[in-house]
Structures are given as C-alpha cells and as structure tokens.
PDB file of C-alpha atoms in Angstrom:
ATOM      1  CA  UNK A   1      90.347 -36.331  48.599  1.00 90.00           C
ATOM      2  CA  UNK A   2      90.637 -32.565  50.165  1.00 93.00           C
ATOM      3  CA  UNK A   3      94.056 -33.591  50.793  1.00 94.00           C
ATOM      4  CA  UNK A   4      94.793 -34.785  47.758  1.00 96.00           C
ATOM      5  CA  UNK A   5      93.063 -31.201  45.981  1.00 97.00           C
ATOM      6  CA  UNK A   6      94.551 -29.243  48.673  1.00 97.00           C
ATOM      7  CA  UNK A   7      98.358 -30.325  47.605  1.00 98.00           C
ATOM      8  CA  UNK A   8      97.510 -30.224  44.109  1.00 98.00           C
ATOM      9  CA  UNK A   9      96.385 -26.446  44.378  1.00 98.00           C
ATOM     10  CA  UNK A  10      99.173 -25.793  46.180  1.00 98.00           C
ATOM     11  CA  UNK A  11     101.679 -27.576  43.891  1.00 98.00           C
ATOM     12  CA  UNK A  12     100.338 -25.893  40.788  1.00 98.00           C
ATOM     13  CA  UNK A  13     100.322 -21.807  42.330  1.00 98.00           C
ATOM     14  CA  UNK A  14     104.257 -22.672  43.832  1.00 98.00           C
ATOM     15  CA  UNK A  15     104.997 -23.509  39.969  1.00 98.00           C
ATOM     16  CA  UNK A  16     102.960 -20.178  38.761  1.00 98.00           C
ATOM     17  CA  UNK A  17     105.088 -18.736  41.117  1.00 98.00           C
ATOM     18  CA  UNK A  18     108.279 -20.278  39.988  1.00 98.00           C
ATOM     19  CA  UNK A  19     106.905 -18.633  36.316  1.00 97.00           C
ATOM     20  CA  UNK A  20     106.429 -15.760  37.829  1.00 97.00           C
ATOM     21  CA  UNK A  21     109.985 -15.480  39.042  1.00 97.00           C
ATOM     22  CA  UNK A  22     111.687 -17.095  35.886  1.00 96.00           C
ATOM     23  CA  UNK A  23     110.497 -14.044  34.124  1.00 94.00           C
ATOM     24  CA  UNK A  24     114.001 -12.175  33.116  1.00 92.00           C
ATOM     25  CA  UNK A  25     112.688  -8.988  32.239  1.00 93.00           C
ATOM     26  CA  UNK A  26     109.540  -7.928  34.791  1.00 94.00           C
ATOM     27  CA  UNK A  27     108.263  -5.591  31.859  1.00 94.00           C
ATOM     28  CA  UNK A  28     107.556  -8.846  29.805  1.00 95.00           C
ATOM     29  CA  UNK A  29     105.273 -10.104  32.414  1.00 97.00           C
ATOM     30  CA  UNK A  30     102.513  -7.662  30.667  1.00 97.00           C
ATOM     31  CA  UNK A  31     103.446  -7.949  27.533  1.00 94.00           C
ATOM     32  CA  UNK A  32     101.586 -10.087  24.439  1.00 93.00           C
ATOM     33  CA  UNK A  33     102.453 -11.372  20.794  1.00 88.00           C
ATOM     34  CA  UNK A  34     100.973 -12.267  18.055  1.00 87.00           C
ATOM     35  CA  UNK A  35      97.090 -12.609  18.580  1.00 91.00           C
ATOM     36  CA  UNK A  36      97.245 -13.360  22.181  1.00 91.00           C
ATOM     37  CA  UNK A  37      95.165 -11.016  24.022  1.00 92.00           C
ATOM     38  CA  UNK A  38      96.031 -11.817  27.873  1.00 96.00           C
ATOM     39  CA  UNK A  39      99.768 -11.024  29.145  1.00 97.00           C
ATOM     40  CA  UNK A  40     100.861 -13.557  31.849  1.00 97.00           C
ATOM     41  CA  UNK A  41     100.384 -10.976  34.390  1.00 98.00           C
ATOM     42  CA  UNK A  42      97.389 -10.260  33.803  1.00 98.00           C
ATOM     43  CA  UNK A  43      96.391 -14.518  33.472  1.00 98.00           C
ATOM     44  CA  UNK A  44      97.730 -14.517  37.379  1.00 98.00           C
ATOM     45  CA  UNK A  45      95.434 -11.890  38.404  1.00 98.00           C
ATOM     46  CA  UNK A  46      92.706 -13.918  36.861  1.00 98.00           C
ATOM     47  CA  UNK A  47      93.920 -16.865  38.642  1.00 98.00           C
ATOM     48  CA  UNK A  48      93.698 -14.821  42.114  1.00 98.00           C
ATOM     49  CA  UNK A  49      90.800 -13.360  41.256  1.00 98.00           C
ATOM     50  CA  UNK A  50      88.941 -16.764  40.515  1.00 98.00           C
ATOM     51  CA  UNK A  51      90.184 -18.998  43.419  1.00 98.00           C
ATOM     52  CA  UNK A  52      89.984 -15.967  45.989  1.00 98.00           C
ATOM     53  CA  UNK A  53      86.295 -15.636  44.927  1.00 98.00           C
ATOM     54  CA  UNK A  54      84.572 -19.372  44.313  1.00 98.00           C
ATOM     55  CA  UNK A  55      86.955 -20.632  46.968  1.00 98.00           C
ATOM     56  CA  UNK A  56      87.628 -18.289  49.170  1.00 97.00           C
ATOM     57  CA  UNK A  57      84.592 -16.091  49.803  1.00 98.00           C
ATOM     58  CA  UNK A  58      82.258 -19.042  48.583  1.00 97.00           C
ATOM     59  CA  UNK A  59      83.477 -21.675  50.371  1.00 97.00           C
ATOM     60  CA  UNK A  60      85.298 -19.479  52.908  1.00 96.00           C
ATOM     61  CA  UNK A  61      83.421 -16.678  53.575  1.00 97.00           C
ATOM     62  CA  UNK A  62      86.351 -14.490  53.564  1.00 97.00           C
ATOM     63  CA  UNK A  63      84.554 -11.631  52.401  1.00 96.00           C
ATOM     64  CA  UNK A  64      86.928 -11.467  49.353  1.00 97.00           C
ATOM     65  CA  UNK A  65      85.224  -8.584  46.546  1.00 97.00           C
ATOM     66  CA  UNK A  66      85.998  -9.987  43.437  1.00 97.00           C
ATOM     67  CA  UNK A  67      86.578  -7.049  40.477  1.00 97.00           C
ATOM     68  CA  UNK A  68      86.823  -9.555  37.696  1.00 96.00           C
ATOM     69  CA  UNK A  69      87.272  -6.545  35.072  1.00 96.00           C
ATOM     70  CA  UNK A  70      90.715  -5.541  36.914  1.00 97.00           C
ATOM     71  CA  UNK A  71      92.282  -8.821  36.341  1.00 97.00           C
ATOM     72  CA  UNK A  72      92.275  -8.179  32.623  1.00 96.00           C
ATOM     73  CA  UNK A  73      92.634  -4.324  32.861  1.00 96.00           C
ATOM     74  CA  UNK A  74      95.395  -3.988  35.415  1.00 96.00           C
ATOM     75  CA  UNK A  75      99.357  -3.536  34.440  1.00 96.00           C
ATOM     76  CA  UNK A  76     102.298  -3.333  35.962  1.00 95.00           C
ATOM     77  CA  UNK A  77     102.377  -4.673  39.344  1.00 96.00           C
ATOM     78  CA  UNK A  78     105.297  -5.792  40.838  1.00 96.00           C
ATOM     79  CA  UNK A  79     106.562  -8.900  40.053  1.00 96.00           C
ATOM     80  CA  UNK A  80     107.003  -9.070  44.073  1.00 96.00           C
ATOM     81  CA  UNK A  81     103.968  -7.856  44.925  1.00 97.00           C
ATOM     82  CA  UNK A  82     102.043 -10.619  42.445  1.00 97.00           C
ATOM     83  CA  UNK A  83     104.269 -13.143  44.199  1.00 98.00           C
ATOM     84  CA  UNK A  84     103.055 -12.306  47.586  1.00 98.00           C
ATOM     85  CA  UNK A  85      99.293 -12.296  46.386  1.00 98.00           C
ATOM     86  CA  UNK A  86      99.665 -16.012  44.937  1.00 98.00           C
ATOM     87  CA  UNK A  87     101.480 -16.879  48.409  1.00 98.00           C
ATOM     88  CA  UNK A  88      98.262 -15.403  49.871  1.00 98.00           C
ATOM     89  CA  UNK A  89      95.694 -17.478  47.734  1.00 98.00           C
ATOM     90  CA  UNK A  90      97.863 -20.295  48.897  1.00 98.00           C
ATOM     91  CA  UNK A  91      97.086 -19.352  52.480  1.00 98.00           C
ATOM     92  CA  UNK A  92      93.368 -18.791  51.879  1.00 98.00           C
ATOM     93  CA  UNK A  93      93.273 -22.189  50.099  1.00 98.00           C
ATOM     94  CA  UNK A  94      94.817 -23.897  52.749  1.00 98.00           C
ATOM     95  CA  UNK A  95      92.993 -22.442  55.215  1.00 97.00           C
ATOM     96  CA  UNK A  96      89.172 -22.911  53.398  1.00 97.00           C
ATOM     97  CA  UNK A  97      90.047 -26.357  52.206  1.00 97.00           C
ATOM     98  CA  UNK A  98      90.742 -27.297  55.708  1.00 96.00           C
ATOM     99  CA  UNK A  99      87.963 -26.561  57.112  1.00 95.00           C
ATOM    100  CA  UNK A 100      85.711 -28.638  55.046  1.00 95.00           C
ATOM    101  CA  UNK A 101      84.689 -32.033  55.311  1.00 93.00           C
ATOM    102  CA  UNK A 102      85.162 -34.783  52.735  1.00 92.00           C
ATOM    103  CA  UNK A 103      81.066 -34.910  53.311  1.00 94.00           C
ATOM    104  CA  UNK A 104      80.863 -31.379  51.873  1.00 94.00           C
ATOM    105  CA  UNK A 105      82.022 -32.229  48.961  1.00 95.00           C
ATOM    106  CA  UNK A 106      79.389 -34.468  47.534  1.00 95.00           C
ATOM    107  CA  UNK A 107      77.082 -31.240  48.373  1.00 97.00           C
ATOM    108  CA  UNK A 108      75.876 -28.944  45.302  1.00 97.00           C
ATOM    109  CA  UNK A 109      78.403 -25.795  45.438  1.00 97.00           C
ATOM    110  CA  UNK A 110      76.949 -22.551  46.632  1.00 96.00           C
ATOM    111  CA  UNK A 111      76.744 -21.113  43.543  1.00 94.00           C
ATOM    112  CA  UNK A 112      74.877 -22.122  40.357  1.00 93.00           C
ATOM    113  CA  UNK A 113      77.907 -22.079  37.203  1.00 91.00           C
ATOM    114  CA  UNK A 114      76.727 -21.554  33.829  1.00 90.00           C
ATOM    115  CA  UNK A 115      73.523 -22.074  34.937  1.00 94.00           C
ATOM    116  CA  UNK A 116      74.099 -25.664  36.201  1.00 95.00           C
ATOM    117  CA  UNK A 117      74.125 -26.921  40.003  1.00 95.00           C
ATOM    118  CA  UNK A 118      77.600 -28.606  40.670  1.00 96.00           C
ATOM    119  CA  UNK A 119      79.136 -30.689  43.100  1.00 97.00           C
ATOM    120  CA  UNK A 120      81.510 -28.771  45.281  1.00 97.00           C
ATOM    121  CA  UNK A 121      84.061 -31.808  44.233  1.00 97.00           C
ATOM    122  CA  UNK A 122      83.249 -31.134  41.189  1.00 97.00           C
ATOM    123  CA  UNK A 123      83.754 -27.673  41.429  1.00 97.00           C
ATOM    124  CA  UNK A 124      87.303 -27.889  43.020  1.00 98.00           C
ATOM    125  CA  UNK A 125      88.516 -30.366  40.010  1.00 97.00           C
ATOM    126  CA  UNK A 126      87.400 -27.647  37.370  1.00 97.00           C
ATOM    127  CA  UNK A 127      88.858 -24.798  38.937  1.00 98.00           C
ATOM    128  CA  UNK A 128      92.136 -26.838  39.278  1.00 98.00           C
ATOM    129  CA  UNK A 129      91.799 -27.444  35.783  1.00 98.00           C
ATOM    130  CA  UNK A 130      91.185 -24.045  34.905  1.00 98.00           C
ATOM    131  CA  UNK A 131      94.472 -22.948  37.413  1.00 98.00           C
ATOM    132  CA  UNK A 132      96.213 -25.384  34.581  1.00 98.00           C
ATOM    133  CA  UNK A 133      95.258 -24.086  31.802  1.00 98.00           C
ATOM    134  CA  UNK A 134      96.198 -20.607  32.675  1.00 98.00           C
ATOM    135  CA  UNK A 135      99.432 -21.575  34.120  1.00 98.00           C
ATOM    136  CA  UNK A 136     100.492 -23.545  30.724  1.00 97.00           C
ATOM    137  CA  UNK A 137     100.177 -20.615  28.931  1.00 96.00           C
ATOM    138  CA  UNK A 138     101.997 -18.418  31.446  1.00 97.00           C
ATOM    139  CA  UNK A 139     104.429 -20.886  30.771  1.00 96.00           C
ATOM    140  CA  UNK A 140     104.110 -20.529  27.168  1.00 94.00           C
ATOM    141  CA  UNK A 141     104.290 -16.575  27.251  1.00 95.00           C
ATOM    142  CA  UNK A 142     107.625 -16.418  29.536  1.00 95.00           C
ATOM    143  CA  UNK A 143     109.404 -18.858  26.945  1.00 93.00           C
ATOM    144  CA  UNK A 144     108.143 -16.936  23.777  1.00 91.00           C
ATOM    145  CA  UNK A 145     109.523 -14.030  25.391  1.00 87.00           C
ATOM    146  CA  UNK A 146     112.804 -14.887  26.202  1.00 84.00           C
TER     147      UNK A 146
END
C-alpha cells in the first residue's frame, strides 16, 4: 500500500508540475476570473504547504514551519522556482513515505483533523484526494486562461 500511495503522490505533483510548465504566460499563473478567489499559483503553494506539513514534519519530522496564510497571500514566484519546490515535496514524500511501515499505517495519525482521530492510511488517501482536487482546478485555471 505505501508503494502504491507513494507512486500515486508522485504521479499526481509530476502532472502539477507539467501544469505548472504548460502555463504560456508565467503572469497568468496568479491570476483569477470570474468568482474564483485562488490563482493556480497560489493553489500550488497550498499544495506544498499541506503535504510539507501533515507529511513531512508530521510524519517526517522534518522540522518543516508551515505559514499557511502565505500560501494564499504570496504572488509572483517564479514559475522555476515553484517547480523546484514541488520537485522538493516530491523528495520529502519519498523520503517520509519510505521510512514507514505498512504497520504504521493502521495507527491513528499524529494529529487530531477536524477534531476527529484518523488513521494515518486514512490520512494519506485524503490528502491525495485533496492534492486532486487542487490540481483539477489548476488545470481548469491554465485552460480558461489561454
């Protein structure tokens, strides 16, 4: 199963990177329409934000600060420089996911989510999730800008 959520993870941030870089005009990566409040560059900052944090320094212990008020505030980052941060949340997943057992994941996860105790299995499937949903709209925001 880690396997299995491992590759998945890392399938699904290579295509938010392919997003990323599809992206013809780098100023579009911040922008919105309509009554969408979150540019796409700002949805991949969430998306680092969130996996560096409940998988990374929860799982981890990487020591990872997460500033969960940046991801939403920040603009204009290099289209690069985003690129190399998903490349690194692929390395930290790697690395975390690798390190646990397929034992550990029938344990509750370290940290209680909306006020519930989960599975860390559990836990791994709904952030994956969550990693989807964001990325379909990333998706959605590069082709209504084009």
């Amino acid at each position: 199963m880690l396997t299995t959520i491992t590759e998945l993870f890392e399938r699904d941030l290579n295509k938010l990177i392919a997003e990323i870089e599809s992206y013809k005009d780098e100023n579009d990566i911040w922008k919105t329409r309509g009554n969408i409040s979150n540019s796409a560059g700002n949805l991949v900052l969430h998306l680092i934000g969130n996996l560096k944090h409940f998988i990374g320094a929860t799982l981890g212990h990487t020591g990872y600060i997460r500033e969960r008020e940046k991801e939403f505030s920040e603009k204009d980052i290099p289209k690069t420089q985003m690129i190399d941060e998903l490349k690194e949340t692929i390395s930290v997943l790697k690395n975390t996911l690798s390190h646990l057992s397929e034992d550990e994941l029938t344990k509750d996860f370290p940290v209680e989510i909306g006020g519930k105790i989960l599975s860390t299995q559990y836990m791994l499937i709904h952030l994956l999730g969550h990693l989807n949903y964001h990325l379909g709209q990333v998706n959605y925001l590069r082709r209504m800008m084009e």
